[in-house]
Amino acid sequence: MHGFNKTSKDMWTLENNLKQFGYECFSPDFELTYKEIEHSTAVLEEILEEMDTFHLKTDEKVHLIGHSTGGLVIRKLIANSKYVHKIGRLF
């Protein structure tokens, strides 16, 4: 997750490097500049719900990487999410 006043484009280098190691990556855009952290947390939870419904295997985990404010969104998510059991590592 990108930081304040940034977009998913700022995470492309990291995403491309992780793909070279075999990770499937998804880097969404969040409205961190004009919306509250709670809004981005709700959007991230919707993404996890969709992934859980359509993509994830039973024992598969999602690893989350956040830069700056993106890390705060992740921290808020894991404190209040029903998907904590689907989250692996946090960076």
XYZ file of N, CA and C in Angstrom:
273
model
N 0.829 -1.176 0.000
C 0.000 0.000 0.000
C 0.873 1.238 0.000
N 0.522 2.131 -0.861
C 1.287 3.376 -0.971
C 1.010 4.301 0.208
N 1.801 5.333 0.301
C 1.677 6.296 1.380
C 0.831 7.497 0.999
N 0.793 8.458 1.900
C 0.033 9.691 1.735
C 0.484 10.444 0.487
N -0.481 10.962 -0.268
C -0.222 11.752 -1.472
C 0.554 10.977 -2.538
N 0.398 9.671 -2.564
C 1.058 8.802 -3.543
C 0.002 7.953 -4.246
N 0.441 7.137 -5.206
C -0.461 6.225 -5.903
C 0.205 4.851 -5.995
N -0.508 3.913 -6.567
C 0.047 2.569 -6.732
C 1.286 2.581 -7.629
N 1.415 3.580 -8.472
C 2.596 3.678 -9.337
C 3.888 3.770 -8.527
N 3.794 4.340 -7.335
C 4.970 4.463 -6.472
C 5.424 3.115 -5.925
N 4.587 2.098 -6.052
C 4.914 0.765 -5.540
C 5.321 -0.196 -6.666
N 5.361 0.268 -7.904
C 5.656 -0.600 -9.056
C 7.001 -1.301 -8.949
N 8.034 -0.607 -8.546
C 9.364 -1.226 -8.455
C 9.338 -2.387 -7.466
N 8.760 -2.163 -6.310
C 8.647 -3.221 -5.316
C 7.796 -4.373 -5.853
N 6.686 -4.034 -6.488
C 5.801 -5.053 -7.055
C 6.528 -5.900 -8.099
N 7.252 -5.272 -8.986
C 7.988 -6.007 -10.021
C 9.062 -6.906 -9.428
N 9.755 -6.421 -8.396
C 10.777 -7.247 -7.736
C 10.146 -8.456 -7.055
N 9.003 -8.274 -6.399
C 8.331 -9.393 -5.742
C 7.822 -10.416 -6.754
N 7.356 -9.941 -7.895
C 6.898 -10.857 -8.951
C 8.036 -11.738 -9.451
N 9.250 -11.212 -9.485
C 10.409 -12.004 -9.901
C 10.676 -13.146 -8.925
N 10.234 -13.010 -7.694
C 10.387 -14.072 -6.695
C 9.167 -14.988 -6.633
N 8.232 -14.789 -7.565
C 7.085 -15.679 -7.670
C 5.840 -15.253 -6.908
N 5.847 -14.062 -6.341
C 4.664 -13.587 -5.626
C 3.663 -12.991 -6.607
N 2.395 -13.236 -6.361
C 1.332 -12.563 -7.097
C 1.051 -11.264 -6.363
N 1.089 -10.144 -7.068
C 0.974 -8.844 -6.406
C -0.237 -8.067 -6.897
N -0.769 -7.279 -5.993
C -1.864 -6.371 -6.306
C -1.609 -5.091 -5.529
N -1.545 -3.989 -6.243
C -1.259 -2.708 -5.606
C -2.394 -1.727 -5.928
N -3.383 -1.637 -5.053
C -4.521 -0.741 -5.315
C -4.195 0.716 -5.017
N -4.996 1.589 -5.581
C -4.913 3.018 -5.261
C -5.890 3.320 -4.142
N -5.437 4.107 -3.189
C -6.280 4.538 -2.087
C -6.312 6.051 -2.039
N -7.425 6.608 -1.589
C -7.581 8.053 -1.510
C -7.096 8.563 -0.160
N -5.833 8.343 0.127
C -5.277 8.724 1.426
C -5.107 10.230 1.587
N -5.049 10.950 0.475
C -4.824 12.388 0.547
C -6.087 13.130 0.976
N -7.256 12.661 0.519
C -8.493 13.399 0.751
C -9.510 12.667 1.623
N -9.220 11.437 2.013
C -10.158 10.655 2.820
C -9.495 10.244 4.129
N -10.308 9.882 5.101
C -9.821 9.397 6.383
C -9.228 7.995 6.219
N -8.370 7.606 7.137
C -7.773 6.271 7.115
C -8.856 5.201 7.163
N -9.935 5.451 7.865
C -11.022 4.486 7.980
C -11.607 4.133 6.618
N -11.658 5.105 5.713
C -12.172 4.842 4.369
C -11.271 3.844 3.641
N -9.977 4.078 3.680
C -9.034 3.171 3.010
C -9.033 1.795 3.667
N -9.213 1.760 4.988
C -9.284 0.478 5.687
C -10.499 -0.312 5.220
N -11.633 0.352 5.050
C -12.846 -0.309 4.569
C -12.648 -0.822 3.143
N -11.986 -0.040 2.305
C -11.713 -0.468 0.930
C -10.801 -1.697 0.929
N -9.766 -1.677 1.755
C -8.851 -2.809 1.843
C -9.584 -4.062 2.336
N -10.482 -3.902 3.286
C -11.242 -5.043 3.778
C -12.153 -5.607 2.690
N -12.730 -4.739 1.858
C -13.540 -5.201 0.722
C -12.683 -6.001 -0.260
N -11.459 -5.551 -0.489
C -10.544 -6.274 -1.385
C -10.236 -7.650 -0.806
N -9.973 -7.721 0.500
C -9.708 -9.009 1.137
C -10.924 -9.931 1.054
N -12.106 -9.373 1.206
C -13.330 -10.167 1.110
C -13.479 -10.756 -0.287
N -13.215 -9.931 -1.298
C -13.295 -10.411 -2.677
C -12.242 -11.484 -2.951
N -11.031 -11.274 -2.454
C -9.965 -12.263 -2.635
C -10.331 -13.568 -1.937
N -10.887 -13.481 -0.747
C -11.270 -14.663 0.012
C -12.365 -15.437 -0.722
N -13.286 -14.721 -1.333
C -14.408 -15.349 -2.029
C -13.981 -15.983 -3.341
N -13.128 -15.318 -4.101
C -12.857 -15.757 -5.466
C -11.471 -16.343 -5.719
N -10.479 -16.020 -4.897
C -9.114 -16.368 -5.261
C -8.356 -17.240 -4.266
N -8.579 -17.034 -2.997
C -7.737 -17.691 -2.005
C -8.154 -19.132 -1.755
N -7.154 -19.979 -1.630
C -7.395 -21.341 -1.197
C -7.605 -21.322 0.314
N -8.103 -22.394 0.855
C -8.454 -22.451 2.276
C -7.311 -22.036 3.196
N -6.112 -22.533 2.941
C -4.989 -22.264 3.841
C -4.051 -21.169 3.334
N -4.412 -20.488 2.270
C -3.557 -19.466 1.675
C -3.637 -18.157 2.458
N -2.501 -17.492 2.593
C -2.411 -16.228 3.344
C -2.078 -15.073 2.399
N -2.461 -13.890 2.806
C -2.149 -12.660 2.090
C -1.112 -11.913 2.914
N -0.019 -11.505 2.283
C 1.012 -10.713 2.944
C 0.789 -9.252 2.547
N 0.843 -8.352 3.504
C 0.574 -6.940 3.252
C 1.838 -6.115 3.464
N 2.089 -5.223 2.515
C 3.240 -4.324 2.597
C 2.719 -2.896 2.515
N 3.096 -2.082 3.490
C 2.642 -0.703 3.492
C 3.789 0.264 3.671
N 3.709 1.373 2.966
C 4.699 2.440 3.109
C 4.015 3.623 3.784
N 4.574 4.077 4.871
C 4.119 5.275 5.566
C 2.637 5.149 5.959
N 1.780 5.997 5.427
C 0.364 5.970 5.777
C -0.286 4.648 5.377
N 0.220 4.012 4.335
C -0.279 2.688 3.964
C -0.081 1.689 5.084
N 1.009 1.813 5.816
C 1.257 0.963 6.971
C 0.267 1.224 8.095
N -0.140 2.483 8.259
C -1.143 2.814 9.272
C -2.496 2.199 8.920
N -2.825 2.200 7.647
C -4.077 1.579 7.197
C -4.047 0.082 7.502
N -2.932 -0.561 7.217
C -2.790 -1.996 7.495
C -2.914 -2.251 8.995
N -2.268 -1.426 9.794
C -2.329 -1.598 11.253
C -3.772 -1.473 11.756
N -4.511 -0.524 11.228
C -5.910 -0.359 11.619
C -6.726 -1.566 11.174
N -6.443 -2.065 9.982
C -7.171 -3.225 9.461
C -6.993 -4.445 10.363
N -5.762 -4.741 10.740
C -5.540 -5.959 11.525
C -6.090 -5.838 12.945
N -6.309 -4.618 13.403
C -6.880 -4.427 14.733
C -8.380 -4.700 14.756
N -9.045 -4.584 13.589
C -10.502 -4.650 13.567
C -11.094 -5.578 12.512
N -10.288 -6.332 11.808
C -10.788 -7.090 10.667
C -11.190 -8.515 11.016
N -12.217 -8.987 10.344
C -12.610 -10.391 10.479
C -11.729 -11.284 9.603
N -10.825 -10.677 8.841
C -9.946 -11.437 7.950
C -8.533 -11.608 8.493
N -8.329 -11.356 9.767
C -7.002 -11.477 10.361
C -6.423 -12.885 10.135
N -7.253 -13.901 10.147
C -6.798 -15.280 9.944
C -6.273 -15.518 8.527
N -6.597 -14.618 7.595
C -6.123 -14.759 6.212
C -4.845 -13.960 5.948
N -4.398 -13.182 6.930
C -3.239 -12.317 6.745
C -1.990 -13.029 7.276
N -0.960 -13.089 6.418
C 0.300 -13.706 6.791
C 1.245 -12.695 7.408
N 2.203 -12.277 6.635
C 3.215 -11.338 7.129
C 2.837 -9.902 6.817
N 3.356 -9.013 7.665
C 3.142 -7.578 7.485
C 4.495 -6.893 7.383
N 4.633 -6.049 6.400
C 5.890 -5.317 6.200
C 5.603 -3.844 6.069
